[in-house]
CSV table of C-alpha atoms in Angstrom, one decimal:
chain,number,residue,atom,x,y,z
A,296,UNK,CA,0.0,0.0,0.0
A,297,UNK,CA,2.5,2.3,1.2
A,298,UNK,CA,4.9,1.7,-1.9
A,299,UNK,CA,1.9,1.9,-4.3
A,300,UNK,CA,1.1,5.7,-2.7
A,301,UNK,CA,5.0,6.9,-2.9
A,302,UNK,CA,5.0,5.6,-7.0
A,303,UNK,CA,2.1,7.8,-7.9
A,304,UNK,CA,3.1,10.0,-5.5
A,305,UNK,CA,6.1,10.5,-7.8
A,306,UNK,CA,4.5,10.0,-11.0
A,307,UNK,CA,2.6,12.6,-9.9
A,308,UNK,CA,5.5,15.3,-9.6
A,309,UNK,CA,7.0,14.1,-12.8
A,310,UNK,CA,3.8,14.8,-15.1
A,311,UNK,CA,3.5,18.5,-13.7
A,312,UNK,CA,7.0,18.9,-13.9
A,313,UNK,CA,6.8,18.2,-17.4
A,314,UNK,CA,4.1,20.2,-18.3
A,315,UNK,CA,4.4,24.1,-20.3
A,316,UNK,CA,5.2,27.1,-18.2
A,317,UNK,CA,4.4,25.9,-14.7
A,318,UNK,CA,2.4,29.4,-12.9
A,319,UNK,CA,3.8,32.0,-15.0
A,320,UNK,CA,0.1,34.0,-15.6
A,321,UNK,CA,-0.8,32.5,-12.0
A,322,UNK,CA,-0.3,36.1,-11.2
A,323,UNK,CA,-1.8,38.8,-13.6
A,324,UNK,CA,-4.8,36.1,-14.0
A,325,UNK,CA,-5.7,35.9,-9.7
A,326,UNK,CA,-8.5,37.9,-8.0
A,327,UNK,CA,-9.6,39.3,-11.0
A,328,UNK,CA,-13.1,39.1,-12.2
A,329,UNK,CA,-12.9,37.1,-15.1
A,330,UNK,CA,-15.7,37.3,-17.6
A,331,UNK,CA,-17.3,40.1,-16.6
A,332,UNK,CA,-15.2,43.7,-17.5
A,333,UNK,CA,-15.3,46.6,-15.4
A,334,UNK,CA,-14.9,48.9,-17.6
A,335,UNK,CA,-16.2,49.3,-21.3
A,336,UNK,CA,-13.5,46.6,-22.4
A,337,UNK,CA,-10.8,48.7,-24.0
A,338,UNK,CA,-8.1,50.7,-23.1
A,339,UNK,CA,-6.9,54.1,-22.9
A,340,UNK,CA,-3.3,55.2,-22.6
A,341,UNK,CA,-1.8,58.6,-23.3
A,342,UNK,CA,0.4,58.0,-26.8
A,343,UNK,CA,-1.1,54.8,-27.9
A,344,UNK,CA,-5.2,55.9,-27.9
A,345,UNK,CA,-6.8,52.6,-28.1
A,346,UNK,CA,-9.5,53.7,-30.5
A,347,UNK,CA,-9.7,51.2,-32.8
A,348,UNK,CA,-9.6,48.6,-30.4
A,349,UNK,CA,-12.7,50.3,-28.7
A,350,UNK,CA,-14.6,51.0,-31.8
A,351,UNK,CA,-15.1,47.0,-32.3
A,352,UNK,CA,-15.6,46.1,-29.1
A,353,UNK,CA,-18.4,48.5,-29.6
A,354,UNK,CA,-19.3,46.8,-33.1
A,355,UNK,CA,-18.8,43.5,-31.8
A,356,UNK,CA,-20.6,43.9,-28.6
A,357,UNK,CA,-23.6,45.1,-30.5
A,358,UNK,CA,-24.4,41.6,-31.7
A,359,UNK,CA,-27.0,39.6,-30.3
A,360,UNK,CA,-25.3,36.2,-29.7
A,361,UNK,CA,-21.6,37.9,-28.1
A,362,UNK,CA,-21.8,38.1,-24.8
A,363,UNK,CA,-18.6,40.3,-24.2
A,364,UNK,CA,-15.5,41.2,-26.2
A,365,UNK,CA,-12.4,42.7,-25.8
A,366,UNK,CA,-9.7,43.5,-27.8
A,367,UNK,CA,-5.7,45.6,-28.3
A,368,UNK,CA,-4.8,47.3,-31.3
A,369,UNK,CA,-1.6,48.8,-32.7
A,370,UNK,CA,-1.6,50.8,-35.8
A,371,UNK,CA,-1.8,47.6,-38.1
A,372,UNK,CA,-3.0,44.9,-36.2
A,373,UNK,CA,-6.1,44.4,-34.1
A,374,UNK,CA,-6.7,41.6,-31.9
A,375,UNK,CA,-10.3,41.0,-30.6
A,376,UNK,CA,-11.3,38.3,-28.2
A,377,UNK,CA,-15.5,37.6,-27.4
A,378,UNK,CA,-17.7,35.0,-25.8
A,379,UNK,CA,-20.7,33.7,-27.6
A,380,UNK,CA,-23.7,33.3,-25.3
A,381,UNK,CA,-24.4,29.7,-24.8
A,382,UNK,CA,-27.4,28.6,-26.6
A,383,UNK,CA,-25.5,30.2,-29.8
A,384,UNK,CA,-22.2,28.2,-29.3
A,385,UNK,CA,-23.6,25.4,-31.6
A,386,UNK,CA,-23.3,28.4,-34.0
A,387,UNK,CA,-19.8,29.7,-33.5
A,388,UNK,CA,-17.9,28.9,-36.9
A,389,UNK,CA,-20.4,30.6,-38.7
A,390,UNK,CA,-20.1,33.7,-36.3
A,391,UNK,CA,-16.2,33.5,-36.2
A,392,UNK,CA,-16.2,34.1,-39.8
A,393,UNK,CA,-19.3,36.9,-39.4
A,394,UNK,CA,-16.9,39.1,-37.1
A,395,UNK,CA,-13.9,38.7,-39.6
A,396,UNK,CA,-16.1,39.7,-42.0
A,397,UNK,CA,-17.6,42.9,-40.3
A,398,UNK,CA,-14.0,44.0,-39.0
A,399,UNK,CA,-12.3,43.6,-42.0
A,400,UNK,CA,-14.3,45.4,-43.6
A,401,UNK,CA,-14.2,47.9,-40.8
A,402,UNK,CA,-11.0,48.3,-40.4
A,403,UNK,CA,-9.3,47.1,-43.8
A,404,UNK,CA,-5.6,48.3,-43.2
A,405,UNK,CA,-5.6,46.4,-40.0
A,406,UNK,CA,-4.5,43.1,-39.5
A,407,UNK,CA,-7.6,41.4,-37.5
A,408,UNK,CA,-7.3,38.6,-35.4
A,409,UNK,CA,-10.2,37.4,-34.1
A,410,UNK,CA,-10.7,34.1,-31.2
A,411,UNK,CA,-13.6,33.0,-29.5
A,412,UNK,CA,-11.5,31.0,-27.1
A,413,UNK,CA,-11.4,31.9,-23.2
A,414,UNK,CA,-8.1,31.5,-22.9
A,415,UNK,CA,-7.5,34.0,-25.7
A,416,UNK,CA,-9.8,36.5,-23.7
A,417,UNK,CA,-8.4,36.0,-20.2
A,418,UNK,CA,-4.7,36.8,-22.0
A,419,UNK,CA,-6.2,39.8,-23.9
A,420,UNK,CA,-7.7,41.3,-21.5
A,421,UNK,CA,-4.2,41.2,-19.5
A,422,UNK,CA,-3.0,42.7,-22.0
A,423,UNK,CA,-5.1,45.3,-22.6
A,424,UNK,CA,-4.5,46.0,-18.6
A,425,UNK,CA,-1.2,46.3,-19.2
A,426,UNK,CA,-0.9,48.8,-22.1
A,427,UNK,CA,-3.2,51.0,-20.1
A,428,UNK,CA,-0.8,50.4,-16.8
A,429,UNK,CA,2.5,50.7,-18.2
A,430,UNK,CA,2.3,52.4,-21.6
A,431,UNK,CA,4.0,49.6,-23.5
A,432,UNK,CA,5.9,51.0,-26.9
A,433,UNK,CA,4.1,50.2,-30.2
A,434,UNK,CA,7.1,47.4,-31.3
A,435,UNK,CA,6.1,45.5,-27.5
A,436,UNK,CA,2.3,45.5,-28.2
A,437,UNK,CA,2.8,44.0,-31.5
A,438,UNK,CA,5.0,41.4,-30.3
A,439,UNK,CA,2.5,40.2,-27.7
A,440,UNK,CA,-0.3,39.9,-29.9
A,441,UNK,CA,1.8,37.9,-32.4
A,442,UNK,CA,2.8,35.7,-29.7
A,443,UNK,CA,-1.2,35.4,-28.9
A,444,UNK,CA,-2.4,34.8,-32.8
A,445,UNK,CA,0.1,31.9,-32.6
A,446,UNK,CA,-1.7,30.4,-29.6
A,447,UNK,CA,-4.8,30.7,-31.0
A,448,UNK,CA,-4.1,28.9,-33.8
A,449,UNK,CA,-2.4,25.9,-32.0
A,450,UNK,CA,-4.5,22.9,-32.7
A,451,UNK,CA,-3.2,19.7,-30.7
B,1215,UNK,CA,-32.8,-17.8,-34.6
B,1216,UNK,CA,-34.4,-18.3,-31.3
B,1217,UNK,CA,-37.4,-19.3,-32.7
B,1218,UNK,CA,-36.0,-21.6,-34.9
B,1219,UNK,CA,-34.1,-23.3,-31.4
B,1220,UNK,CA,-37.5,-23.6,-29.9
B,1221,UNK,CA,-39.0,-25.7,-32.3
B,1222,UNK,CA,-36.6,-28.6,-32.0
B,1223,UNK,CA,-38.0,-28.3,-27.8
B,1224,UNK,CA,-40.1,-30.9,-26.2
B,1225,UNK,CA,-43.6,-29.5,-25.4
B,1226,UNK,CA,-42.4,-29.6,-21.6
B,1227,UNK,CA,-38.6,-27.9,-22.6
B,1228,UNK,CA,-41.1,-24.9,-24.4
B,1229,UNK,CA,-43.4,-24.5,-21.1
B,1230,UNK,CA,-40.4,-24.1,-19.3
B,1231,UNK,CA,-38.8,-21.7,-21.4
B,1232,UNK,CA,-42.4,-19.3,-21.5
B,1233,UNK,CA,-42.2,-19.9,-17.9
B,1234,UNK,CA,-38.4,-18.6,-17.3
B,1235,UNK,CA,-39.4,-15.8,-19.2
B,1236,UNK,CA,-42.2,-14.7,-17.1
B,1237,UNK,CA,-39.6,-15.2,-14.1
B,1238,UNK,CA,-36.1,-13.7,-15.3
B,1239,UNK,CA,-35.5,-10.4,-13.3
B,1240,UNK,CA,-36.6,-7.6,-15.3
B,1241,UNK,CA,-33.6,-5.0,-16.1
B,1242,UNK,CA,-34.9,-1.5,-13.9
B,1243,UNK,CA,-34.0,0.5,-17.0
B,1244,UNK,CA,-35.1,3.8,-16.2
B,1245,UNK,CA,-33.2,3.3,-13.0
B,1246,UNK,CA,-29.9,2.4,-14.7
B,1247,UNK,CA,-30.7,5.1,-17.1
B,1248,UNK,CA,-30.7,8.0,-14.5
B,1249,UNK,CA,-27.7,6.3,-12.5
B,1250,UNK,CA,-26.0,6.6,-15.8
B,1251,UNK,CA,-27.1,9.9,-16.5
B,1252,UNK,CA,-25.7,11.3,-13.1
B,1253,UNK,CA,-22.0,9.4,-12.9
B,1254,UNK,CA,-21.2,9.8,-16.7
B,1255,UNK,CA,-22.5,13.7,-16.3
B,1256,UNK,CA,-20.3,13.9,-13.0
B,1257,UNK,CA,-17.5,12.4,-14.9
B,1258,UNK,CA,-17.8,15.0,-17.5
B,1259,UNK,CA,-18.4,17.9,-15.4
B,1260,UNK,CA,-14.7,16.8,-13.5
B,1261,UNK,CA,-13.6,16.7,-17.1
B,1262,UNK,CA,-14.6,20.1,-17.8
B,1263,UNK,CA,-12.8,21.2,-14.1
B,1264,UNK,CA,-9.8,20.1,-15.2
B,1265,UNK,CA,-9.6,21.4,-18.9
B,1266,UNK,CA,-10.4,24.9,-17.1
B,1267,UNK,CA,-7.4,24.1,-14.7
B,1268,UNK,CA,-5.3,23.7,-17.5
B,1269,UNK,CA,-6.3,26.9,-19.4
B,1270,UNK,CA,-6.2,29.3,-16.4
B,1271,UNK,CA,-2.6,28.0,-15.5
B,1272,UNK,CA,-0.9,26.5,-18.6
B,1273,UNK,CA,-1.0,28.4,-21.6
B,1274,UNK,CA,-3.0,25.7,-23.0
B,1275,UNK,CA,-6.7,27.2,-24.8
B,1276,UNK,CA,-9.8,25.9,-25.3
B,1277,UNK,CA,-8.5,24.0,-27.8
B,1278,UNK,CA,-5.5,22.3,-26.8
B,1279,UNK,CA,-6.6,21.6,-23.4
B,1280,UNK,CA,-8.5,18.3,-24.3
B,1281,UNK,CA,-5.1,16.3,-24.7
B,1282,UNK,CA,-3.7,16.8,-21.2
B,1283,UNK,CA,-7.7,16.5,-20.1
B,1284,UNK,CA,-7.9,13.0,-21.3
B,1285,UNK,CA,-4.2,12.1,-20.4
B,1286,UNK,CA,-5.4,12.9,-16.6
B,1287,UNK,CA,-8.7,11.5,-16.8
B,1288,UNK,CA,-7.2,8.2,-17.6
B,1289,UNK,CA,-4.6,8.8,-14.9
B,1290,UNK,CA,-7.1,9.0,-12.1
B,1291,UNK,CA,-8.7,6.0,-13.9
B,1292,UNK,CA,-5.4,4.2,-13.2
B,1293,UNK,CA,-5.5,5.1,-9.3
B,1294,UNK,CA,-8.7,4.3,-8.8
B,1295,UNK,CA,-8.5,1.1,-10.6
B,1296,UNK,CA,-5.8,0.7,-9.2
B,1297,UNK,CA,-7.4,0.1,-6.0
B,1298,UNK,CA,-10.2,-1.4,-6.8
B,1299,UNK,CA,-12.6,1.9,-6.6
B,1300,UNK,CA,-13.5,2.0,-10.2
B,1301,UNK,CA,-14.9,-1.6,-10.1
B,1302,UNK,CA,-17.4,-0.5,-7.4
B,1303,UNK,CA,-18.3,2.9,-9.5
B,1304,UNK,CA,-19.4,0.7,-12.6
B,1305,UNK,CA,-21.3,-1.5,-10.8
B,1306,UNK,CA,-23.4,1.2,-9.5
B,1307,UNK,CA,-23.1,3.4,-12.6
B,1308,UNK,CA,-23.0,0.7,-15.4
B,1309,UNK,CA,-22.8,2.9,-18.9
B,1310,UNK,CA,-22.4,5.9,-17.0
B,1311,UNK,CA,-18.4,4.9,-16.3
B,1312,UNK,CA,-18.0,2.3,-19.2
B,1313,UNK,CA,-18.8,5.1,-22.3
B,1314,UNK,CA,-16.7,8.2,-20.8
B,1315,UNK,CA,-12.8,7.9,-21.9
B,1316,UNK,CA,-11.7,6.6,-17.9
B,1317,UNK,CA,-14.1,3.8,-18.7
B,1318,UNK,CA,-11.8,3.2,-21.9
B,1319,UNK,CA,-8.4,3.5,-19.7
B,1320,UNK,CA,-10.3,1.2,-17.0
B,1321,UNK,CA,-10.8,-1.7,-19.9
B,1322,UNK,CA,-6.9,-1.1,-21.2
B,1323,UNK,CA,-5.4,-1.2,-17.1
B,1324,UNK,CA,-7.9,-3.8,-15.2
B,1325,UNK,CA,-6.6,-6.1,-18.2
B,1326,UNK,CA,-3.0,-5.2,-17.9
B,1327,UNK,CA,-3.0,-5.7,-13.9
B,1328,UNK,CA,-5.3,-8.6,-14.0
B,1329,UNK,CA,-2.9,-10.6,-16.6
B,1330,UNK,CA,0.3,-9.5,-14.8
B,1331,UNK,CA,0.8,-12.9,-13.2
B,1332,UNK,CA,1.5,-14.2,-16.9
B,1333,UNK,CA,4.2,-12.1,-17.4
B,1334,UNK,CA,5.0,-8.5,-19.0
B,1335,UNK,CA,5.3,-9.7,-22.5
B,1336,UNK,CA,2.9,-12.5,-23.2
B,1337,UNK,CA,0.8,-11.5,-20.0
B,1338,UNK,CA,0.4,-7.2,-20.1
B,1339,UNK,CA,1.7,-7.0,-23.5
B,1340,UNK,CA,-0.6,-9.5,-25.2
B,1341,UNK,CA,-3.9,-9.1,-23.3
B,1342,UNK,CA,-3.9,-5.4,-22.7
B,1343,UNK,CA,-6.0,-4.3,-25.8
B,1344,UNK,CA,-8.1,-7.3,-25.3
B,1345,UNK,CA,-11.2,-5.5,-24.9
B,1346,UNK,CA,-9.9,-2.0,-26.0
B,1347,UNK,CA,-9.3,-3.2,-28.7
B,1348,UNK,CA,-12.3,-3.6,-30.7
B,1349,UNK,CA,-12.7,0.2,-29.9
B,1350,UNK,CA,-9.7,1.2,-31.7
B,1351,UNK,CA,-10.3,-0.8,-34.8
B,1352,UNK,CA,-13.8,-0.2,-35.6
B,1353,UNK,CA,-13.0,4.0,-34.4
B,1354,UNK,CA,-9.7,4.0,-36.7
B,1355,UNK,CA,-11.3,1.9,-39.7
B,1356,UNK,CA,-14.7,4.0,-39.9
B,1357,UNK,CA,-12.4,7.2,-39.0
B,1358,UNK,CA,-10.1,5.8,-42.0
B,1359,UNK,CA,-13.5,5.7,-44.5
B,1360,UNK,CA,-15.3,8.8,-43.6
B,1361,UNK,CA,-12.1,10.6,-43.9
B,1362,UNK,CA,-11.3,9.1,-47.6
B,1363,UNK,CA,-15.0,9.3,-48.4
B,1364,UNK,CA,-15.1,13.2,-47.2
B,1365,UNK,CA,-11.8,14.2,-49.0
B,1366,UNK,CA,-13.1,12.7,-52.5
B,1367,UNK,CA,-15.9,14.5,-51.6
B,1368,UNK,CA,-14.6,18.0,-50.8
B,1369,UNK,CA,-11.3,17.7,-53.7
B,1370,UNK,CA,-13.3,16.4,-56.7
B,1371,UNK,CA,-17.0,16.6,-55.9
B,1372,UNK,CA,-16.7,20.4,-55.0
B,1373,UNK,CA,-18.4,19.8,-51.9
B,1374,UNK,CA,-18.2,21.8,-48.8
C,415,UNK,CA,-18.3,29.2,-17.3
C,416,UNK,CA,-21.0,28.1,-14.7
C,417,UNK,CA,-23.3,27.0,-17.9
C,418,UNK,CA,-20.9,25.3,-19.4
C,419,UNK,CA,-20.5,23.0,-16.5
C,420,UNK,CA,-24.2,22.4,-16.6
C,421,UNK,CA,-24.4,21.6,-20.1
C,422,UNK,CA,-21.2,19.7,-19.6
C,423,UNK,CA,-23.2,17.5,-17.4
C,424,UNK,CA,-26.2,17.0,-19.1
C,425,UNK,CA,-24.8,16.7,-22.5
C,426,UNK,CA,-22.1,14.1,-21.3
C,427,UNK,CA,-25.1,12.1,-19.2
C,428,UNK,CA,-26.9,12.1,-22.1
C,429,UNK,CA,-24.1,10.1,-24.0
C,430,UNK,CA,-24.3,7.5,-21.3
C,431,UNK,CA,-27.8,7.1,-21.0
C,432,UNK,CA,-27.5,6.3,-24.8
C,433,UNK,CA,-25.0,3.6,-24.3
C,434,UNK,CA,-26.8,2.7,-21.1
C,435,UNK,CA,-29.7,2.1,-23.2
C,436,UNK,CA,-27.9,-0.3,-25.7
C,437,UNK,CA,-26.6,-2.6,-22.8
C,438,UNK,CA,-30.1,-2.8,-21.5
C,439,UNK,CA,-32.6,-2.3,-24.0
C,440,UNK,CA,-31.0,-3.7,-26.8
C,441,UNK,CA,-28.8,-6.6,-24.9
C,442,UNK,CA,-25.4,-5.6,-26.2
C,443,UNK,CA,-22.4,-6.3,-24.6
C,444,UNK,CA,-20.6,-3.4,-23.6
C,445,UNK,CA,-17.6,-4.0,-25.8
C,446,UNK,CA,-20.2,-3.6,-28.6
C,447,UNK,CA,-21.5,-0.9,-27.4
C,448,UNK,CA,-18.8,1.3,-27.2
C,449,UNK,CA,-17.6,0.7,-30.6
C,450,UNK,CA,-21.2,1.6,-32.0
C,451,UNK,CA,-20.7,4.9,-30.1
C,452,UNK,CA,-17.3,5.1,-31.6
C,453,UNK,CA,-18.3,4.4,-35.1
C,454,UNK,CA,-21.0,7.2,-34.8
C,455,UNK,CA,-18.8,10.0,-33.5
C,456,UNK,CA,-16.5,9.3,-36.2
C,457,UNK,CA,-20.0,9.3,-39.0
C,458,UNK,CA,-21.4,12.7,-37.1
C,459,UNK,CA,-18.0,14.6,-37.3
C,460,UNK,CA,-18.6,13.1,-41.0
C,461,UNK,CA,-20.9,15.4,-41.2
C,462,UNK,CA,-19.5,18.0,-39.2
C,463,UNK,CA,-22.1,17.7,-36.6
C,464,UNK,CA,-19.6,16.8,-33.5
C,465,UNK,CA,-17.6,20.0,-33.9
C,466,UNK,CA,-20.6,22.2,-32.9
C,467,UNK,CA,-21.4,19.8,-29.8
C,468,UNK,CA,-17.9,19.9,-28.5
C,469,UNK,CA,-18.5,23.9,-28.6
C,470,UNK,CA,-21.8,23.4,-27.1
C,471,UNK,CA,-20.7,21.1,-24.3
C,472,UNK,CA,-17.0,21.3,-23.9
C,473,UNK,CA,-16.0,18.6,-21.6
C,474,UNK,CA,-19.6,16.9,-22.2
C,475,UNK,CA,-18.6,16.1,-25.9
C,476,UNK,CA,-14.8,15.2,-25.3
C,477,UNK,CA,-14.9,13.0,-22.8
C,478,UNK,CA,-17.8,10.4,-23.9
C,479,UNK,CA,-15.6,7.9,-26.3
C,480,UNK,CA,-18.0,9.1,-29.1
C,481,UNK,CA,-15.1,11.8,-29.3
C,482,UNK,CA,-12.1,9.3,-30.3
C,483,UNK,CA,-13.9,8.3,-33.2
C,484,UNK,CA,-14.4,12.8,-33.9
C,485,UNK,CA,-10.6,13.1,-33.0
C,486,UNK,CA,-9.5,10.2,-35.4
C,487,UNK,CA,-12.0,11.9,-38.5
C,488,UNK,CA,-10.3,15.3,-37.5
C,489,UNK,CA,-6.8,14.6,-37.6
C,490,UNK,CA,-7.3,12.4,-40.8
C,491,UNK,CA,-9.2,15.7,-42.4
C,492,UNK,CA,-6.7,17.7,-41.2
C,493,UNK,CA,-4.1,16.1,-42.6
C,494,UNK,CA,-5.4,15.4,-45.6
C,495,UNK,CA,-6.0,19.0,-46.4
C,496,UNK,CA,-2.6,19.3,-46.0
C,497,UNK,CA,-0.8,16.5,-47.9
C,498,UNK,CA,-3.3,15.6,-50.2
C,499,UNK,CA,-4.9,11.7,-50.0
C,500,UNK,CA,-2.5,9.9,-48.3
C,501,UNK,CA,-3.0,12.5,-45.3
C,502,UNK,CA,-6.2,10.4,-44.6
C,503,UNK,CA,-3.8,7.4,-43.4
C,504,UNK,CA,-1.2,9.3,-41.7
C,505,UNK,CA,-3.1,11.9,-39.9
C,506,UNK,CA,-5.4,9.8,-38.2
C,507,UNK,CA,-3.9,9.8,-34.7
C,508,UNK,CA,-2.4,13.3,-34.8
C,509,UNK,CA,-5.2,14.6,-32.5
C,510,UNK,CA,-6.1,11.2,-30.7
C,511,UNK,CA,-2.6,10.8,-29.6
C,512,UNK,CA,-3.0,11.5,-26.0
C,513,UNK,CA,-6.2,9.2,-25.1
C,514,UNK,CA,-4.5,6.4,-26.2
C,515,UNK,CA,-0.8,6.4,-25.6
C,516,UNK,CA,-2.1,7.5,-21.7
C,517,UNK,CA,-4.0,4.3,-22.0
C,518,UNK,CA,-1.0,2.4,-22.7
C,519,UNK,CA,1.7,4.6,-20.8
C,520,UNK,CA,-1.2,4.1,-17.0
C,521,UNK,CA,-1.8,0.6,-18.3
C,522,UNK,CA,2.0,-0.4,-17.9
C,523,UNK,CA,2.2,1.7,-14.5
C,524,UNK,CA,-0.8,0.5,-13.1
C,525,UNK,CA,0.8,-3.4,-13.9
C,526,UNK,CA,3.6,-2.6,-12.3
C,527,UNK,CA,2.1,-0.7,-9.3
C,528,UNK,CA,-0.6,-2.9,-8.5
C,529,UNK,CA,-1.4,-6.6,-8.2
C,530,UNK,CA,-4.2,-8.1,-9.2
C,531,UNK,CA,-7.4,-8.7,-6.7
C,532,UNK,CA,-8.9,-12.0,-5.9
């Protein structure tokens, strides 16, 4: 009994050893309030005026089956990331490629990213906390949301 | 076919047979069915706890989180097997443990612990996919034609 | 998130009660059964009728083995768009990887750990 317990005991350690990134967003993600945004969902910061960003949050928002949004922008790339309402998840290809529609038509000399995933919006809105915190430079900003477009399109 | 066995019965064999009929134990199917439908919905909704464990602190998404989901479901499955737990579960839940993915690790581990006496290689080796195995045939041959059938479908048909 | 632990629930009890009702109404074995509910994830994601679920229900839709036969369909599909044909034979455990080599990887722990009961 007792040697059974230490062996998955260890086998234990060696899986989460193993797995990505062990509690790096542990963090920025605690005690916040995680679906619902206090504020309207985009950011402000003195040199880098969010404005684009908050424009399709507004568009976005406006739709019937999104239950919130929220999104970064840079001068050539937007990255927006919602949650469908429920009873309209059967739906979400179709309104995945709704939104890419409407924003690029929107916004055509942007590069859009769009991701209905929750992970995507958890790491979005920290971002968007964090350009309105610490004033990142344009170059930083568009770095992180590369690095976010990549994970969301990670399939396995 | 079992008509066909009846016929070759003497009178008394067939009396006997109506009346084993009237006596075998009927199967409480809506009570199995709501056992099911709690343990295989519990089973799930752990599922789901862990694959939002994973997202909020791994940088796995929605996504990718199924893989190491499933890998820990059928860890557990191992444990509690393991000890004998799972056993009791399923005879309580019946389809409610067998059709979630643990009850898939549970077939694939009882068999390897249970032939272990035979040895690794003839014993675990040979009889571990004994009744997993039919799963991953029939899943990997039908996966194998609706796939082939689909990309005819979609390259030369012009479908989807 | 809370309704997606309810439908989570209910979706995934639903798949059981399905295969429950096979072992009891129909008198299969459950070997059988859960190949029939393999075989029919594969034929809905076919149709592309088990992606939509798996947003639906999440957890609900991927842990039921009705998703191995989905995962198999996808990676096949996936590959295939890729590579052309002969993606259909070599993708087909790119997504189900993890289901089964866990399988074996707990299987040969679980031999080793434990021995066997009665």
């Amino acid at each position: 009994m007792m040697k059974q317990l230490i062996g998955i005991i260890i086998i234990g350690f060696v899986l989460l050893g193993c797995a990505r990134e062990p509690g790096v967003q542990k963090q920025s993600l605690q005690g916040e309030n995680m679906i619902s945004l206090s504020t309207d969902g985009t950011a402000r910061s003195h040199e880098e005026s969010q404005s684009v960003a908050e424009q399709a949050v507004k568009q976005v928002k406006a739709r019937n089956e999104i239950r919130d949004a929220v999104a970064v922008s840079t001068n050539r790339k937007l990255l927006l990331a919602y949650q469908v309402k429920q009873m309209d998840r059967f739906r979400m290809k179709q309104i995945a490629k709704d939104i890419q529609q409407q924003l690029e038509l929107l916004f055509p000399d942007h590069d859009v990213t769009i991701s209905s995933d929750l992970k995507l919006f958890w790491k979005t809105d920290e971002l968007r906390g964090k350009i309105e915190k610490d004033h990142m430079s344009e170059r930083k900003i568009n770095q992180q949301i590369n690095q976010l477009k990549r994970l969301s399109e990670e399939r396995t | 076919m079992a008509n066909e066995k009846r016929k070759n019965l003497t009178p008394v064999q067939q009396e006997y047979h109506l009346f084993e009929k009237e006596r075998e134990t009927k199967r409480p199917v809506l009570k199995n069915c709501l056992r099911a439908f709690l343990i295989g919905g519990l089973i799930c909704a752990i599922g789901q706890a862990i694959s939002y464990f994973y997202m909020y602190f791994f940088d796995f998404t929605e996504q990718t989180a199924g893989n190491p989901t499933v890998a820990t479901m059928v860890f557990l499955s191992m444990i509690l097997t393991g000890f004998g737990v799972y056993d009791r579960i399923a005879q309580f839940a019946g389809a409610g443990t067998a059709v979630p993915v643990t009850g898939f690790g549970n077939a694939v581990i009882s068999a390897a612990i249970e032939h272990r006496t035979e040895g690794f290689v003839l014993g675990v080796g040979a009889n571990m996919f004994k009744l997993a195995g039919s799963v991953i045939l029939f899943g990997t041959f039908t996966a194998f034609v609706v796939a082939l059938v689909k990309t005819i479908a979609v390259k030369w048909g012009g479908l989807g | 998130m809370m309704a997606m632990f309810f439908w989570a629930f209910v979706v995934g009890g639903l798949i059981c009660v399905i295969g429950q009702i096979m072992m009891d109404v129909f008198h299969l074995t459950p070997a059988h059964t859960l190949t029939i509910l393999v075989v029919a994830g594969a034929i809905l994601d076919g149709f592309g009728l088990y992606e939509p679920l798996i947003d639906f229900a999440g957890a609900g839709a991927t842990i039921p083995i009705t998703s191995f036969g989905n995962a198999l369909v996808h990676g096949a599909l996936q590959e295939a768009d890729k590579h052309g044909i002969i993606g259909v034979l070599t993708g087909m455990f790119e997504v189900t990887s993890a289901g089964i080599s866990a399988a074996i990887v707990f299987g040969f722990i679980g031999a080793l750990l434990f021995r066997p009961k009665g």
